[in-house]
Amino acid sequence: MGNIVLQCQMKQIEKMKDFYDEFLRDPNPPGSVFAAKLPACMVTAYKSGKVLFQGNDAEKEAERWGNRSPAVNKPAVKTAGQKSAAKGTVPPGIAQMSVIGSDEVGTGDFFGPITVVAAYVKNENIPLLKELGVKDSKDLNDPKIIEIAKIIKDVIPYSLMTLKNEKYNQVQSSGMSQGKMKAILHNQAILNVLGKIGPEKPDAILVDQFVQASTYFQHLKGQKSIANENIYFSTKAEGIHLAVAAASILARYAFIQYIDKLSKAAGFTIPKGAGAQVDEAAAKLILKKGRDVLPAYVKLHFANTEKAIKLAAKKRK
């Protein structure tokens, strides 16, 4: 199945919409102008100006509207798979392999869950993801992450695991380390993707490293199933393969959505991170809804909890 992206003016997108009128789907995907399902091609035009063609007739339909993006036309060029700043052993040329990448978001945030995503990027889709702007989510602002995530979630197989605050606080108080939590979540997300793409197998599995490989597998002792075939670990893995970068974007997108839900429930905007602003927000939450609601919103073992309680007490005086 082919995937091609065109960058178009809105005037041209409106022409496309009229042309595909009998094939239009309703409702439109989030962030899109229209989506049309043809017998052998899916056409989705986004407000950003990008038009995604997917299916056996992708090339034929894209050519109807103009030349394909150069990034999609170019054959994959073998590049150095590992940046000098990264640490970890990975196969030579991994950057151009078909890889499952896994990454997580939210571990250092006081509010909100831990979100882990494993995503499968085939070699043939690497140019497409580059054209869509996929890179380390830390280098993208939230609006751009949302824009990209809404497109790639329909292009690549992935699995999202969300460890909500209530469950996080429960297992943390029972003695489980955050490292073990993450290892379990990464393993399950990877297994889910392997199940989705089977019997096809990736050339490699790359995890953005948060512990030594030996510790990772130690954390997984007792799990019913463990993904351990062709699995590699490296820091700064988002720069090694786009599968990890895509996973980081999808994990961040899920985290942003969850923070938005918490904000609606709280009645005010919940900040990200673990700085002074979250202490103020947690104190406000305590004053508004009571201390008992904290386990549903925050990671209780963070030092921010005590700071927020003290702030709330001062404000009551």
Coordinates of C-alpha atoms in Angstrom, one line a residue:
M1 CA 0.0 0.0 0.0
G2 CA 1.4 3.4 -1.0
N3 CA 1.5 6.6 0.9
I4 CA 2.1 9.9 -0.8
V5 CA 1.8 13.5 0.5
L6 CA 1.2 16.7 -1.5
Q7 CA 1.5 20.2 -0.1
C8 CA -1.4 22.2 -1.7
Q9 CA -3.0 25.6 -1.5
M10 CA -6.4 25.7 0.1
K11 CA -7.9 26.7 -3.3
Q12 CA -6.6 23.5 -4.8
I13 CA -7.9 21.5 -1.8
E14 CA -11.4 22.9 -2.4
K15 CA -11.2 21.8 -6.0
M16 CA -10.2 18.3 -4.8
K17 CA -13.2 18.3 -2.5
D18 CA -15.5 19.1 -5.3
F19 CA -13.9 16.5 -7.6
Y20 CA -14.2 13.7 -5.0
D21 CA -17.7 14.8 -4.0
E22 CA -19.4 11.4 -4.4
F23 CA -16.7 9.7 -2.4
L24 CA -16.6 12.1 0.6
R25 CA -16.8 10.5 4.1
D26 CA -18.7 12.0 7.0
P27 CA -17.6 13.1 9.6
N28 CA -14.2 14.4 8.6
P29 CA -11.2 13.2 10.6
P30 CA -10.0 15.8 13.2
G31 CA -8.0 18.6 11.6
S32 CA -9.0 17.8 8.1
V33 CA -10.9 19.6 5.3
F34 CA -12.3 16.5 3.8
A35 CA -11.7 12.7 3.5
A36 CA -12.7 10.7 0.4
K37 CA -12.7 6.9 0.2
L38 CA -12.1 5.8 -3.4
P39 CA -12.2 2.1 -4.5
A40 CA -8.4 1.8 -4.3
C41 CA -7.3 5.0 -2.5
M42 CA -8.0 7.1 0.6
V43 CA -7.6 10.8 0.2
T44 CA -7.4 13.0 3.3
A45 CA -6.8 16.8 3.0
Y46 CA -5.7 18.6 6.1
K47 CA -6.0 22.3 7.1
S48 CA -2.2 22.5 7.2
G49 CA -2.3 22.1 3.4
K50 CA -1.0 18.6 3.4
V51 CA -3.0 16.0 1.4
L52 CA -2.4 12.3 2.1
F53 CA -3.0 9.7 -0.5
Q54 CA -3.1 6.1 0.8
G55 CA -3.7 2.8 -1.1
N56 CA -2.8 0.9 -4.3
D57 CA -3.8 3.9 -6.5
A58 CA -2.1 6.5 -4.3
E59 CA 0.5 7.4 -6.9
K60 CA -2.1 7.6 -9.7
E61 CA -4.4 9.9 -7.7
A62 CA -1.5 12.1 -6.5
E63 CA -0.3 12.6 -10.0
R64 CA -3.8 13.9 -10.9
W65 CA -3.0 17.0 -8.7
G66 CA 0.7 17.6 -9.1
N67 CA 4.1 16.2 -8.5
R68 CA 4.8 14.2 -5.4
S69 CA 6.8 15.7 -2.7
P70 CA 10.6 15.3 -3.4
A71 CA 11.0 13.6 0.0
V72 CA 8.6 10.9 -1.1
N73 CA 10.1 10.6 -4.6
K74 CA 13.7 10.1 -3.4
P75 CA 14.9 6.6 -2.7
A76 CA 15.9 5.9 0.8
V77 CA 19.5 7.1 1.4
K78 CA 21.5 5.1 3.8
T79 CA 22.7 7.4 6.6
A80 CA 24.6 6.9 9.8
G81 CA 22.2 5.2 12.1
Q82 CA 23.5 6.5 15.4
K83 CA 24.2 10.0 16.5
S84 CA 27.4 10.6 18.5
A85 CA 25.5 11.8 21.5
A86 CA 23.4 8.6 21.7
K87 CA 24.4 5.7 23.9
G88 CA 23.6 2.1 23.2
T89 CA 24.4 -0.6 20.7
V90 CA 22.2 -0.7 17.6
P91 CA 22.6 -2.5 14.2
P92 CA 24.5 -0.6 11.4
G93 CA 22.0 1.1 9.1
I94 CA 19.1 0.8 11.5
A95 CA 17.9 4.3 10.4
Q96 CA 16.7 2.7 7.1
M97 CA 15.2 -0.5 8.5
S98 CA 11.6 -1.4 9.3
V99 CA 11.5 -0.8 13.0
I100 CA 9.1 -0.8 16.0
G101 CA 10.1 2.2 18.1
S102 CA 8.9 2.8 21.7
D103 CA 8.9 5.9 23.8
E104 CA 7.1 7.4 26.8
V105 CA 5.9 10.8 28.1
G106 CA 4.7 12.1 31.4
T107 CA 7.2 10.5 33.8
G108 CA 8.6 13.8 35.0
D109 CA 5.2 15.6 35.1
F110 CA 3.4 16.1 38.4
F111 CA 0.0 16.2 36.8
G112 CA -1.2 13.6 34.4
P113 CA -0.5 10.0 33.5
I114 CA 2.5 8.1 31.9
T115 CA 1.7 7.5 28.3
V116 CA 3.8 4.9 26.4
V117 CA 3.6 4.3 22.6
A118 CA 5.2 1.7 20.4
A119 CA 4.9 2.4 16.7
Y120 CA 5.9 0.5 13.6
V121 CA 7.5 2.3 10.7
K122 CA 8.3 0.3 7.6
N123 CA 11.3 1.3 5.5
E124 CA 9.0 2.4 2.7
N125 CA 7.2 4.9 5.0
I126 CA 10.3 6.7 6.2
P127 CA 10.3 9.4 3.5
L128 CA 6.6 10.0 4.2
L129 CA 7.1 10.6 7.9
K130 CA 10.0 12.9 7.1
E131 CA 7.7 14.9 4.8
L132 CA 5.1 15.1 7.5
G133 CA 7.7 16.6 9.9
V134 CA 8.1 13.7 12.2
K135 CA 11.0 14.3 14.7
D136 CA 11.7 14.2 18.4
S137 CA 8.5 15.5 20.1
K138 CA 10.7 17.6 22.4
D139 CA 11.6 19.7 19.4
L140 CA 8.0 20.4 18.5
N141 CA 5.4 22.6 20.1
D142 CA 2.0 21.2 21.2
P143 CA 0.0 22.5 18.2
K144 CA 2.5 20.9 15.8
I145 CA 2.5 17.6 17.7
I146 CA -1.3 17.6 17.5
E147 CA -1.2 18.3 13.8
I148 CA 1.3 15.6 13.0
A149 CA -0.2 13.0 15.4
K150 CA -3.7 13.3 13.8
I151 CA -2.2 12.3 10.5
I152 CA 0.3 9.6 11.4
K153 CA -2.1 7.8 13.7
D154 CA -4.0 6.7 10.6
V155 CA -0.8 5.8 8.7
I156 CA 1.3 3.6 11.0
P157 CA 0.4 0.7 13.3
Y158 CA 0.8 1.7 17.0
S159 CA -0.2 0.9 20.5
L160 CA -0.9 3.4 23.3
M161 CA -0.6 2.4 27.0
T162 CA -1.8 4.9 29.5
L163 CA -1.0 4.5 33.2
K164 CA -3.6 6.8 34.9
N165 CA -2.8 8.6 38.1
E166 CA -5.0 6.5 40.4
K167 CA -3.3 3.3 39.2
Y168 CA 0.1 4.9 39.2
N169 CA -0.2 6.0 42.8
Q170 CA -1.6 2.5 43.8
V171 CA 1.4 0.6 42.4
Q172 CA 3.9 3.2 43.4
S173 CA 2.7 3.0 47.0
S174 CA 3.0 -0.8 46.9
G175 CA 6.7 -0.4 46.2
M176 CA 6.9 -0.6 42.4
S177 CA 9.5 1.7 40.9
Q178 CA 8.7 4.0 38.0
G179 CA 11.4 2.2 36.0
K180 CA 9.5 -1.1 36.4
M181 CA 6.2 0.5 35.5
K182 CA 7.7 1.9 32.3
A183 CA 9.3 -1.5 31.4
I184 CA 6.0 -3.2 31.7
L185 CA 4.2 -0.6 29.7
H186 CA 6.9 -0.6 26.9
N187 CA 6.8 -4.4 26.7
Q188 CA 3.0 -4.5 26.5
A189 CA 2.9 -1.8 23.8
I190 CA 5.5 -3.6 21.8
L191 CA 3.7 -6.9 22.1
N192 CA 0.5 -5.2 21.0
V193 CA 2.1 -3.8 17.8
L194 CA 3.8 -7.2 17.1
G195 CA 0.3 -8.7 17.3
K196 CA -1.1 -6.1 14.9
I197 CA 1.5 -6.6 12.2
G198 CA 1.9 -10.3 12.5
P199 CA 3.0 -12.5 10.8
E200 CA 5.2 -9.7 9.5
K201 CA 8.2 -9.1 11.8
P202 CA 10.2 -5.9 12.2
D203 CA 13.9 -5.8 11.4
A204 CA 14.5 -4.4 14.9
I205 CA 12.8 -3.1 18.0
L206 CA 14.2 0.1 19.4
V207 CA 13.4 1.4 22.9
D208 CA 14.3 4.9 24.0
Q209 CA 16.6 3.8 26.9
F210 CA 15.7 4.7 30.5
V211 CA 17.5 1.8 32.2
Q212 CA 20.2 -0.7 31.3
A213 CA 19.0 -3.5 29.2
S214 CA 19.7 -6.0 32.0
T215 CA 17.6 -4.0 34.4
Y216 CA 14.8 -3.7 31.8
F217 CA 14.5 -7.4 31.5
Q218 CA 14.8 -7.9 35.3
H219 CA 11.8 -5.6 35.7
L220 CA 9.9 -7.9 33.3
K221 CA 10.4 -11.1 35.2
G222 CA 7.1 -12.7 35.9
Q223 CA 5.4 -11.2 32.8
K224 CA 3.4 -13.7 30.7
S225 CA 5.1 -12.7 27.5
I226 CA 8.3 -10.7 26.8
A227 CA 9.3 -9.1 23.5
N228 CA 13.1 -9.9 23.4
E229 CA 13.8 -10.7 19.7
N230 CA 16.0 -8.1 17.9
I231 CA 15.4 -5.5 20.6
Y232 CA 17.8 -2.7 21.2
F233 CA 18.1 0.2 23.6
S234 CA 19.6 3.6 23.1
T235 CA 19.4 7.0 24.6
K236 CA 18.3 9.8 22.2
A237 CA 16.6 7.0 20.1
E238 CA 14.3 9.6 18.5
G239 CA 17.3 10.7 16.4
I240 CA 18.2 7.1 15.5
H241 CA 15.0 6.0 13.9
L242 CA 11.8 7.8 13.0
A243 CA 9.7 5.0 14.6
V244 CA 10.8 6.3 18.0
A245 CA 10.2 9.9 17.0
A246 CA 6.7 8.9 15.8
A247 CA 6.1 7.0 19.1
S248 CA 7.2 10.1 21.1
I249 CA 4.8 12.3 19.1
L250 CA 1.8 10.0 19.6
A251 CA 2.6 9.6 23.3
R252 CA 2.8 13.3 23.7
Y253 CA -0.4 13.8 21.8
A254 CA -2.2 11.3 24.2
F255 CA -0.6 13.1 27.2
I256 CA -1.8 16.5 26.0
Q257 CA -5.4 15.1 25.5
Y258 CA -5.4 13.7 29.0
I259 CA -4.2 17.0 30.5
D260 CA -7.0 18.7 28.7
K261 CA -9.5 16.3 30.3
L262 CA -8.0 17.0 33.7
S263 CA -8.2 20.7 33.1
K264 CA -11.9 20.4 32.3
A265 CA -12.5 18.3 35.4
A266 CA -10.6 20.8 37.5
G267 CA -12.3 23.8 36.0
F268 CA -9.0 25.6 35.2
T269 CA -5.9 25.0 33.0
I270 CA -3.6 22.3 34.4
P271 CA 0.1 23.1 33.8
K272 CA 2.7 20.5 32.6
G273 CA 6.0 19.8 34.2
A274 CA 7.0 19.8 37.9
G275 CA 7.9 23.4 38.6
A276 CA 6.5 26.1 40.9
Q277 CA 3.5 26.6 38.6
V278 CA 2.2 23.0 39.3
D279 CA 2.5 23.6 43.1
E280 CA 0.2 26.6 42.6
A281 CA -2.2 24.7 40.5
A282 CA -2.3 21.8 42.9
A283 CA -2.9 24.2 45.8
K284 CA -5.8 25.7 43.8
L285 CA -7.2 22.2 43.2
I286 CA -7.0 21.4 47.0
L287 CA -8.8 24.6 47.9
K288 CA -11.5 24.1 45.2
K289 CA -12.1 20.3 45.4
G290 CA -10.4 19.1 48.5
R291 CA -7.2 17.2 49.2
D292 CA -8.9 13.8 48.5
V293 CA -9.0 14.5 44.8
L294 CA -5.2 14.7 44.4
P295 CA -4.7 10.9 43.6
A296 CA -6.8 11.3 40.4
Y297 CA -4.7 14.2 39.2
V298 CA -1.1 13.9 40.4
K299 CA 1.8 11.6 41.2
L300 CA 1.6 11.8 44.9
H301 CA 5.2 10.8 45.8
F302 CA 6.5 13.9 44.0
A303 CA 7.8 16.6 46.4
N304 CA 5.3 18.9 44.8
T305 CA 2.5 17.3 46.8
E306 CA 3.8 18.6 50.1
K307 CA 4.6 22.0 48.6
A308 CA 1.0 22.2 47.3
I309 CA -0.5 21.2 50.7
K310 CA 1.6 23.9 52.5
L311 CA 0.6 26.5 49.8
A312 CA -3.1 25.7 50.2
A313 CA -2.8 26.0 54.0
K314 CA -1.2 29.4 53.7
K315 CA -3.9 30.6 51.3
R316 CA -6.7 29.5 53.7
K317 CA -5.3 31.8 56.4

